[in-house]
Short mmCIF file of C-alpha atoms in Angstrom, two decimals:
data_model
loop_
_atom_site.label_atom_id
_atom_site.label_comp_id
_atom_site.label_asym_id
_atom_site.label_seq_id
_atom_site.Cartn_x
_atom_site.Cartn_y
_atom_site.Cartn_z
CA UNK A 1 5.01 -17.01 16.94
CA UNK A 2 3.52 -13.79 17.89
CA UNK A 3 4.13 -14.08 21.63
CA UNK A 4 6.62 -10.60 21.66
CA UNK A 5 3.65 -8.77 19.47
CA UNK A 6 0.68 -9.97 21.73
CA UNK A 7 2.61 -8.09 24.70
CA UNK A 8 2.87 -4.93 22.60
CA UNK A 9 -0.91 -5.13 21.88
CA UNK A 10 -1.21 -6.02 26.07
CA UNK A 11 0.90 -2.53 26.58
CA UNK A 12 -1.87 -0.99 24.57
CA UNK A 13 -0.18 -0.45 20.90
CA UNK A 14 -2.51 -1.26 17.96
CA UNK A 15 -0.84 -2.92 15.53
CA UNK A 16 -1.50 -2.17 12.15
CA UNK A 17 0.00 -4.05 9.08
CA UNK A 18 1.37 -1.51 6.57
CA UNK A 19 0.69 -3.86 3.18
CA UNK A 20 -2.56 -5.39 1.08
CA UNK A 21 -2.53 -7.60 -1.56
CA UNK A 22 -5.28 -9.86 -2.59
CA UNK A 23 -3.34 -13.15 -2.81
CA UNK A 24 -2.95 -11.97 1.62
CA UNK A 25 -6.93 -11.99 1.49
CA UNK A 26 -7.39 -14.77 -0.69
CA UNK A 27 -4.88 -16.77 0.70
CA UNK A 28 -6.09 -16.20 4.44
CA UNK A 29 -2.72 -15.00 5.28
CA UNK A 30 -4.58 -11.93 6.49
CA UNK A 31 -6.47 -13.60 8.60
CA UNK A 32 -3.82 -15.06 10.17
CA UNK A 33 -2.21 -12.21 10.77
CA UNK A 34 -5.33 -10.94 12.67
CA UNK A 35 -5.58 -14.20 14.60
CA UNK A 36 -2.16 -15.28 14.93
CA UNK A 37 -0.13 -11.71 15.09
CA UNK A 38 -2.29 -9.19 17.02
CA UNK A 39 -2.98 -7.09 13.57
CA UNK A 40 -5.91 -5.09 14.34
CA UNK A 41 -5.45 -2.90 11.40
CA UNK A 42 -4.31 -2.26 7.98
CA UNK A 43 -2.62 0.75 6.05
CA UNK A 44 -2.03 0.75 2.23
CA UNK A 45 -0.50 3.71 -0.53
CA UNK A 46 -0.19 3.11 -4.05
CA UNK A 47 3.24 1.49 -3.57
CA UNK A 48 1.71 -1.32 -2.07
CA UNK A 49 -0.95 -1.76 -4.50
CA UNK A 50 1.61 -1.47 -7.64
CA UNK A 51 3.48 -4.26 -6.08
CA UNK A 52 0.57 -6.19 -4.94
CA UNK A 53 -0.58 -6.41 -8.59
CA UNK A 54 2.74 -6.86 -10.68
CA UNK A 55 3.06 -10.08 -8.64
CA UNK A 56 1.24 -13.25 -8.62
CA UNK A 57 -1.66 -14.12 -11.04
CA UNK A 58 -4.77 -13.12 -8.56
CA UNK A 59 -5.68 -9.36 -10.47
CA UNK A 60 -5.75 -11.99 -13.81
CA UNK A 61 -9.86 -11.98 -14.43
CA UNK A 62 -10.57 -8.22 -13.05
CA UNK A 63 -7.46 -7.17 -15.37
CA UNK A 64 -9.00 -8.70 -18.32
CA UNK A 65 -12.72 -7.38 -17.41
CA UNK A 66 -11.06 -3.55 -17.01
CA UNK A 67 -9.27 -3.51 -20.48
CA UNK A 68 -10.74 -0.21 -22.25
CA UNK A 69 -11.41 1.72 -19.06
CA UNK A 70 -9.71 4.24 -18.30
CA UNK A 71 -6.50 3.31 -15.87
CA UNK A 72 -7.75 5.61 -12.91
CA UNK A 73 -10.69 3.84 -13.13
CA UNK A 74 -9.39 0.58 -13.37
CA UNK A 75 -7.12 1.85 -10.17
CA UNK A 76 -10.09 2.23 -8.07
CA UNK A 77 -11.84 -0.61 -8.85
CA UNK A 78 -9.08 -2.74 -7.97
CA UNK A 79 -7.97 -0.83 -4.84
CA UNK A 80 -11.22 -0.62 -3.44
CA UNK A 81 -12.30 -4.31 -4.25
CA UNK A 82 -9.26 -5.28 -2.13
CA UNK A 83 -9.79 -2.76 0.57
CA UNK A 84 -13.52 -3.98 0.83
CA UNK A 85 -12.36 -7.58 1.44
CA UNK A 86 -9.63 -6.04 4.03
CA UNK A 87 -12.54 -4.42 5.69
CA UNK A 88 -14.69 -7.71 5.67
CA UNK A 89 -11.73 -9.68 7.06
CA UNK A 90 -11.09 -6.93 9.77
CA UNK A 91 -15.13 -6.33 10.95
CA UNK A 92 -14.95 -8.55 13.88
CA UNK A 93 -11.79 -6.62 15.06
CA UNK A 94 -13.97 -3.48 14.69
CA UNK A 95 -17.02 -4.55 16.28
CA UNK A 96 -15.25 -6.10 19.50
CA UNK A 97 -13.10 -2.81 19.80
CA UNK A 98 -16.49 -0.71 19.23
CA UNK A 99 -15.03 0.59 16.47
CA UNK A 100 -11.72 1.65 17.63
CA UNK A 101 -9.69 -0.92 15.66
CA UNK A 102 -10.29 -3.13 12.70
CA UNK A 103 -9.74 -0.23 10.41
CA UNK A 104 -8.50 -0.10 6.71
CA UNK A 105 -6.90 2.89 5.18
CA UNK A 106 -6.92 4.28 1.49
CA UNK A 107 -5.82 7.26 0.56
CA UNK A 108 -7.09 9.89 -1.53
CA UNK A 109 -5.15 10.48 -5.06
CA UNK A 110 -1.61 12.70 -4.85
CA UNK A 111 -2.58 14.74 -7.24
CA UNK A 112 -5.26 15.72 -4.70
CA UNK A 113 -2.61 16.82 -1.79
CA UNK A 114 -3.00 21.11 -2.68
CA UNK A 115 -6.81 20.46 -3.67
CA UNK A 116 -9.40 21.00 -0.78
CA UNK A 117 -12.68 20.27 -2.99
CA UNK A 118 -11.04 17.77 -4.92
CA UNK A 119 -9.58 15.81 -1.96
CA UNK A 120 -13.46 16.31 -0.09
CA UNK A 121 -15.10 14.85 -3.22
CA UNK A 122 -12.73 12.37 -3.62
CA UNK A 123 -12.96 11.02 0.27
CA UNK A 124 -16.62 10.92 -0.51
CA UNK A 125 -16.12 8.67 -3.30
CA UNK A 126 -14.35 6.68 -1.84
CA UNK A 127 -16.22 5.75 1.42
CA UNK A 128 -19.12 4.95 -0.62
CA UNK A 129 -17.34 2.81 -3.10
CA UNK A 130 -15.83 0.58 -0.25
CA UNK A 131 -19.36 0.34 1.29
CA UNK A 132 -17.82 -0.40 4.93
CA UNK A 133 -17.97 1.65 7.87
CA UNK A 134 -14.47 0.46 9.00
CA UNK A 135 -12.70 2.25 6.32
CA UNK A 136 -10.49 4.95 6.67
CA UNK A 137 -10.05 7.48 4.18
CA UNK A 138 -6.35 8.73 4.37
CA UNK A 139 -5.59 12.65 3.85
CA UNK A 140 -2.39 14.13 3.92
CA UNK A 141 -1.79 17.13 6.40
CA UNK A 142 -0.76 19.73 3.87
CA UNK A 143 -1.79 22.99 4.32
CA UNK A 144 -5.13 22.60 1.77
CA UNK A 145 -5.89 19.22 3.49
CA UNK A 146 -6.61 20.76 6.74
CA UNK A 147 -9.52 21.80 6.02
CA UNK A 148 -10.46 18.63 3.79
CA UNK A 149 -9.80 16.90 6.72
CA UNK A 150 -12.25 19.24 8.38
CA UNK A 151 -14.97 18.85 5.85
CA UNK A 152 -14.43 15.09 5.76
CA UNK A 153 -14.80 14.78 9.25
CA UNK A 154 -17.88 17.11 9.43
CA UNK A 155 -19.47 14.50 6.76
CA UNK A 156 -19.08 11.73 9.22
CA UNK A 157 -16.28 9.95 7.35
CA UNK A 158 -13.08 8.65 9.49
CA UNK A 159 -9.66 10.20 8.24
CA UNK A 160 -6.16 9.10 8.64
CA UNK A 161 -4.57 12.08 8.57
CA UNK A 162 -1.32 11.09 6.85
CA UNK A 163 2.17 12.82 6.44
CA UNK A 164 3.10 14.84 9.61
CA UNK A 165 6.13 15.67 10.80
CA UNK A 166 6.40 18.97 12.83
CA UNK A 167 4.48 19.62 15.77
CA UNK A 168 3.31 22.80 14.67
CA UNK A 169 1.29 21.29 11.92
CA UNK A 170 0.15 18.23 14.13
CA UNK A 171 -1.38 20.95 15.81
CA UNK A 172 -3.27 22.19 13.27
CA UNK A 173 -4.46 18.55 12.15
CA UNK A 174 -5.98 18.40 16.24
CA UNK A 175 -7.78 21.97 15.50
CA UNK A 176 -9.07 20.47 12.24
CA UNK A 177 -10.07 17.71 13.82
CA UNK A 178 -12.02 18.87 16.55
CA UNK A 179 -13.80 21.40 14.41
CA UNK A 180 -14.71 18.63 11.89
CA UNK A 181 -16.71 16.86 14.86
CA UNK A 182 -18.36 20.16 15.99
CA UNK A 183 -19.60 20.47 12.61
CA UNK A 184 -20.43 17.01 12.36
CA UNK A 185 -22.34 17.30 15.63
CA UNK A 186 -23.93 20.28 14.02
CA UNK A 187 -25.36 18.28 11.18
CA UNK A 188 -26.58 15.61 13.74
CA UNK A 189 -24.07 12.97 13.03
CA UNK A 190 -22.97 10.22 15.63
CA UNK A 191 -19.54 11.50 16.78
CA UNK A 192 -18.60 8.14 18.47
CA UNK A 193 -18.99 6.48 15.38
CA UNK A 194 -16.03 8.59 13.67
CA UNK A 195 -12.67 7.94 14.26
CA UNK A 196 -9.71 9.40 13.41
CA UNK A 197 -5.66 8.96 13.64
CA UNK A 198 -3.17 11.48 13.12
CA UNK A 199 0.36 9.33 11.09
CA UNK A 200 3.60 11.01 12.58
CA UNK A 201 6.13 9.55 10.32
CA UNK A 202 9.28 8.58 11.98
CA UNK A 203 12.45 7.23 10.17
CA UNK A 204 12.42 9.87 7.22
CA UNK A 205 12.93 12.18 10.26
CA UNK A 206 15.84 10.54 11.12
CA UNK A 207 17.09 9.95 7.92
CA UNK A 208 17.26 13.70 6.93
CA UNK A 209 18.54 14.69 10.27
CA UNK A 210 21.74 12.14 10.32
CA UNK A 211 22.28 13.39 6.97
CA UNK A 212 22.19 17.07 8.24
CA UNK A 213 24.40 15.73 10.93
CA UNK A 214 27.11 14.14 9.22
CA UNK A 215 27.51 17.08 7.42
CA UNK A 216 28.21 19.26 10.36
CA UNK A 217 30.42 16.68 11.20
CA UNK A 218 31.60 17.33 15.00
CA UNK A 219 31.84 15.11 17.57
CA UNK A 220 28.59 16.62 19.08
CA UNK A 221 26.31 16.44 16.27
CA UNK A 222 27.44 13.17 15.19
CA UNK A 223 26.56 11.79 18.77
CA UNK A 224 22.49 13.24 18.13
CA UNK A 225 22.27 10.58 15.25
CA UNK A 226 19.49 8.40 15.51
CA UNK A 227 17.48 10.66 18.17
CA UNK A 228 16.09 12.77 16.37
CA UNK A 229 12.80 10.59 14.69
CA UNK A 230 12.20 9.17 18.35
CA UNK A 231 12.41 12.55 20.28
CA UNK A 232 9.99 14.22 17.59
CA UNK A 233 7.34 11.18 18.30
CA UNK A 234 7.27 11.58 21.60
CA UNK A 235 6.54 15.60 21.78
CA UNK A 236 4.01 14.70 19.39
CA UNK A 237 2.69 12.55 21.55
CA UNK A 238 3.29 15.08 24.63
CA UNK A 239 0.76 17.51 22.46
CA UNK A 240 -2.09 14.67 22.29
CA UNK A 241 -2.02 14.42 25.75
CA UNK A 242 -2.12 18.31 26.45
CA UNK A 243 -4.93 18.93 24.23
CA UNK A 244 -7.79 18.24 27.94
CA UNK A 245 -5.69 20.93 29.50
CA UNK A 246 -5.18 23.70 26.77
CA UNK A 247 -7.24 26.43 27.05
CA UNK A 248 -8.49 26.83 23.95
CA UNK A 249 -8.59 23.30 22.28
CA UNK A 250 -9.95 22.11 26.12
CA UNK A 251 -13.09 23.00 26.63
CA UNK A 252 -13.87 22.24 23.24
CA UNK A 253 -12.98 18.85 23.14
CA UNK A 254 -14.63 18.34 26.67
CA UNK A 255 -17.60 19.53 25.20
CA UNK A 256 -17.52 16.88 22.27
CA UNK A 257 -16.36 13.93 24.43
CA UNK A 258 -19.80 14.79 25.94
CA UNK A 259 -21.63 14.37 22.85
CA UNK A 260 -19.85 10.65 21.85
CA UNK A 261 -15.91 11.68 20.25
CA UNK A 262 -13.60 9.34 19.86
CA UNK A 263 -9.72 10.36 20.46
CA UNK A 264 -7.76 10.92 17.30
CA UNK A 265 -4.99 8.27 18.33
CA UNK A 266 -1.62 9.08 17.26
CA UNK A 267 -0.21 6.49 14.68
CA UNK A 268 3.56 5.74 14.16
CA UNK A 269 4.12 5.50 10.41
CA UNK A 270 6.96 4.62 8.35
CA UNK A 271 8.18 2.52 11.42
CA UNK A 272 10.88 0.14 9.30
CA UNK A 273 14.37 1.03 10.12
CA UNK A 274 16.39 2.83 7.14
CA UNK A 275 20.01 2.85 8.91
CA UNK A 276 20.70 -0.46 8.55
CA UNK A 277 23.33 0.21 11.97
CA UNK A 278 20.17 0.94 14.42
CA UNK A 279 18.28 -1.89 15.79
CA UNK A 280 15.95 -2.86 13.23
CA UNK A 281 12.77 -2.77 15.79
CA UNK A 282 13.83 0.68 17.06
CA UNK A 283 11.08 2.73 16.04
CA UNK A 284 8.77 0.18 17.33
CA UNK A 285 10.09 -0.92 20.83
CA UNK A 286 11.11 3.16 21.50
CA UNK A 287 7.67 4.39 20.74
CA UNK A 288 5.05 1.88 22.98
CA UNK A 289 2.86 3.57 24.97
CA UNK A 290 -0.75 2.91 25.48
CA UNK A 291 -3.34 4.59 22.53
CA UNK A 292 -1.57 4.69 20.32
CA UNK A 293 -0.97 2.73 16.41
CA UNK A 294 2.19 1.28 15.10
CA UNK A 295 1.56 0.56 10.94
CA UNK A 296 4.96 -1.67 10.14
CA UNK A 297 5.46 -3.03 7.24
CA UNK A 298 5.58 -7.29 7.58
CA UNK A 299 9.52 -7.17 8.10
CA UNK A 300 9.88 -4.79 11.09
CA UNK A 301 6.44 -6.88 12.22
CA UNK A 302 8.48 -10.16 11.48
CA UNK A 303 11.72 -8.73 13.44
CA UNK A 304 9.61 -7.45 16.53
CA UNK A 305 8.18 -11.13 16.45
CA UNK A 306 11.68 -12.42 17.01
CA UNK A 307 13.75 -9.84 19.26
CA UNK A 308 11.75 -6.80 20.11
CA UNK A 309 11.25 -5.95 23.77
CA UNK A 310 8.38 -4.46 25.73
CA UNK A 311 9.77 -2.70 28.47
CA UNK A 312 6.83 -0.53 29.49
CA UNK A 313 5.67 2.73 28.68
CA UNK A 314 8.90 4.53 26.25
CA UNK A 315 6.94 7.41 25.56
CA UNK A 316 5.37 9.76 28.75
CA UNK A 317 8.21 9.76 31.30
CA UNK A 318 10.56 10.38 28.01
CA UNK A 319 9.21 14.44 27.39
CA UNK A 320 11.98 15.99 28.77
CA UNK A 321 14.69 14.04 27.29
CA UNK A 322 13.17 14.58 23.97
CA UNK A 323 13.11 18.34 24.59
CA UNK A 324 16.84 18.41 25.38
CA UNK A 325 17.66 16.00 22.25
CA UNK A 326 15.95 18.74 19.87
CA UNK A 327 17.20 22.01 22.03
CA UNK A 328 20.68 19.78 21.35
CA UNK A 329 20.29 19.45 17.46
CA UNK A 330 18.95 22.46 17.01
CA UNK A 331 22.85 23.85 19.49
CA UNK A 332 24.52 21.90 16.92
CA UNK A 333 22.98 23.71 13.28
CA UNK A 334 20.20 21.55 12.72
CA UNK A 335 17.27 23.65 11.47
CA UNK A 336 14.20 21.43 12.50
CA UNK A 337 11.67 23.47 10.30
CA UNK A 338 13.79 23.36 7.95
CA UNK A 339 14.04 19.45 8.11
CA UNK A 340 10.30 19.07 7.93
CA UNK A 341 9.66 20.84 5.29
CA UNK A 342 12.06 19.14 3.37
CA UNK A 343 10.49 16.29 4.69
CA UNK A 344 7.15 17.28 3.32
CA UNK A 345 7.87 18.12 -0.22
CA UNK A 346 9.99 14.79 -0.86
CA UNK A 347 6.96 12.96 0.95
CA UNK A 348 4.39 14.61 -1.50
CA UNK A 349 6.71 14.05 -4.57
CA UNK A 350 7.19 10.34 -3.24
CA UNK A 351 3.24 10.16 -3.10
CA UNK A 352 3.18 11.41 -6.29
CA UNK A 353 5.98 9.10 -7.83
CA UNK A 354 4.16 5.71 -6.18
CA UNK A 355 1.03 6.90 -7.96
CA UNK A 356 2.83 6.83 -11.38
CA UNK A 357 4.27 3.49 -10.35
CA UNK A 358 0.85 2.73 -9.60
CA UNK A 359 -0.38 4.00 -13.17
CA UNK A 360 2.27 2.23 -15.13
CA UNK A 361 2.16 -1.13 -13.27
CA UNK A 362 -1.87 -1.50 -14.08
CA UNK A 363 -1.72 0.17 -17.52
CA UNK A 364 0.78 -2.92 -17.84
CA UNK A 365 -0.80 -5.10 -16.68
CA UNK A 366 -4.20 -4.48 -18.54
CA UNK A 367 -2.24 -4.89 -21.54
CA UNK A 368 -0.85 -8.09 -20.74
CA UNK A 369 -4.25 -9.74 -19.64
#
């Protein structure tokens, strides 16, 4: 076991599990994972915290201590406890990368996603209530949260900056992040001690697009499905890369790598296959390319364990194939901005419904302590 993962981590891919519970803690399995696997990283969302605590009997005693608080209180003390022992489990990792890896993510409340201050307080909040420096404070890359992301960067926290899908806007989360680490540097913070990764989520892409598809229903546009998610990643990717040699986010980042920044790595997110006719380690084997984080959830971990392939770098020499597969969706009726902004409102109304899931699964099981 773990063999097939061990060469993705040797072609440079962090891997990054995308689930937390505290049974996984308690029960070492997360260490295992970490020694075993080649996870040198873990992502969570309120989804995976409801389900972490409406199974198994480990939330029992802090259930019964939180009865009569308030349930977004109770929420953070429970999320927070568990990303702290995440964190614990996962310090090694982050001193032996020098920071790079090791890293735990929690994100900041949904309701928060069209709040600046609110989602800047919040970020706050939470770094100090997890108490570790290897936590990473997820914000989502609407248009108020660029400059949270800003301001959270400038206060020396590490962001994931969560929920991209266009370039344009992955663009904006780079600007935000490189004038988060001026102002940091301007308030004498340590710039290599904040890191950053920018989440380009992949198989809702292709999951509105084959819809769009399908519905077009030619020949031609039926023959784009299942390219779309991939193409977009690697364009995405094509813009990290630019950013040393673009004249106005250049010099500025030279200037910073001077003074101690890290590179805000691009992260593959929502990497578990949804067509149940592609290859379930697609988004995974399509995608490898050194720098950057893959955060699967256990099964696309599990099938990559068992079949996936590393057949070098699927990313850099892939550019202009990706700009042909858009230039071809976009020859067949497929509005791209369009698509993303679709994308984005159902991915802040699913944030928002796994926080109510969230709500109603501890306000449960409070009740039944």
């Amino acid at each position: 076991m773990g063999e097939r993962l061990a060469r993705l981590a040797e072609a440079g891919v962090s891997i990054w599990l995308d689930d937390l519970s505290r049974e996984r803690i308690a029960s070492g399995g997360l260490a295992r994972l970490v020694g075993e696997r080649s996870v040198v990283g873990v992502t969570t969302n309120p989804t995976i915290f409801a389900s972490a605590v409406s199974s198994g009997d480990s939330y029992g005693p802090q259930l019964n201590e939180l009865k009569g608080e308030a349930v977004d209180d109770a929420i953070t003390a429970i999320t927070t406890d568990d990303v702290r022992a995440a964190c614990d489990v996962l310090a090694p990792v982050n001193k032996d990368t020098d920071g790079v890896d090791g890293r735990v993510s929690i994100e900041v409340e949904p309701a928060l996603a069209m709040d600046t201050e609110g989602t800047v307080a919040q970020a706050r909040q939470l770094r100090e209530r997890v108490g570790r420096p290897n936590v990473m404070i997820k914000i989502p890359a609407t248009v108020p949260g660029l400059p949270a992301i800003r301001q959270t960067i400038a206060a020396g926290i590490s962001v994931n900056v969560t929920l991209i899908f266009s370039l344009e806007r992955y663009r904006a989360v780079i600007e935000a992040y490189l004038a988060g680490l001026e102002d940091a540097a301007e308030a004498g913070h340590d710039l290599s001690r904040i890191h950053s990764v920018a989440s380009f989520f992949v198989s809702r892409v292709d999951a509105e697009v084959d819809k769009r598809l399908d519905a077009i229903g030619t020949d031609e546009a039926r023959a784009l499905k299942g390219r779309a998610a991939v193409a977009n990643a690697r364009l995405a990717h094509e813009l990290f890369r630019s950013v040393a040699d673009d004249p106005d986010l250049g010099p500025r980042w030279k200037a910073l790598v001077e003074k101690g920044a890290r590179p805000q790595r691009p992260l593959w997110a929502s990497t578990g296959v949804k067509n149940p006719d592609y290859p379930d380690t697609l988004y995974v084997s399509e995608l490898v390319t050194a720098g950057t984080v893959n955060t699967m959830p256990e099964k696309t971990m599990d099938a990559f364990d068992d079949h996936g392939e590393v057949v070098g770098d699927r990313v850099v020499a892939q550019a202009e194939e990706a700009r042909e597969t858009m230039a071809a969706l976009e020859s067949v009726g497929v509005d791209f901005a369009d698509v993303v902004q679709v994308l984005e409102d159902e991915g802040l109304q699913k944030f928002a419904d796994s926080w109510e899931e969230l709500v109603g699964t501890v306000q449960e099981a409070i009740s039944a302590s």
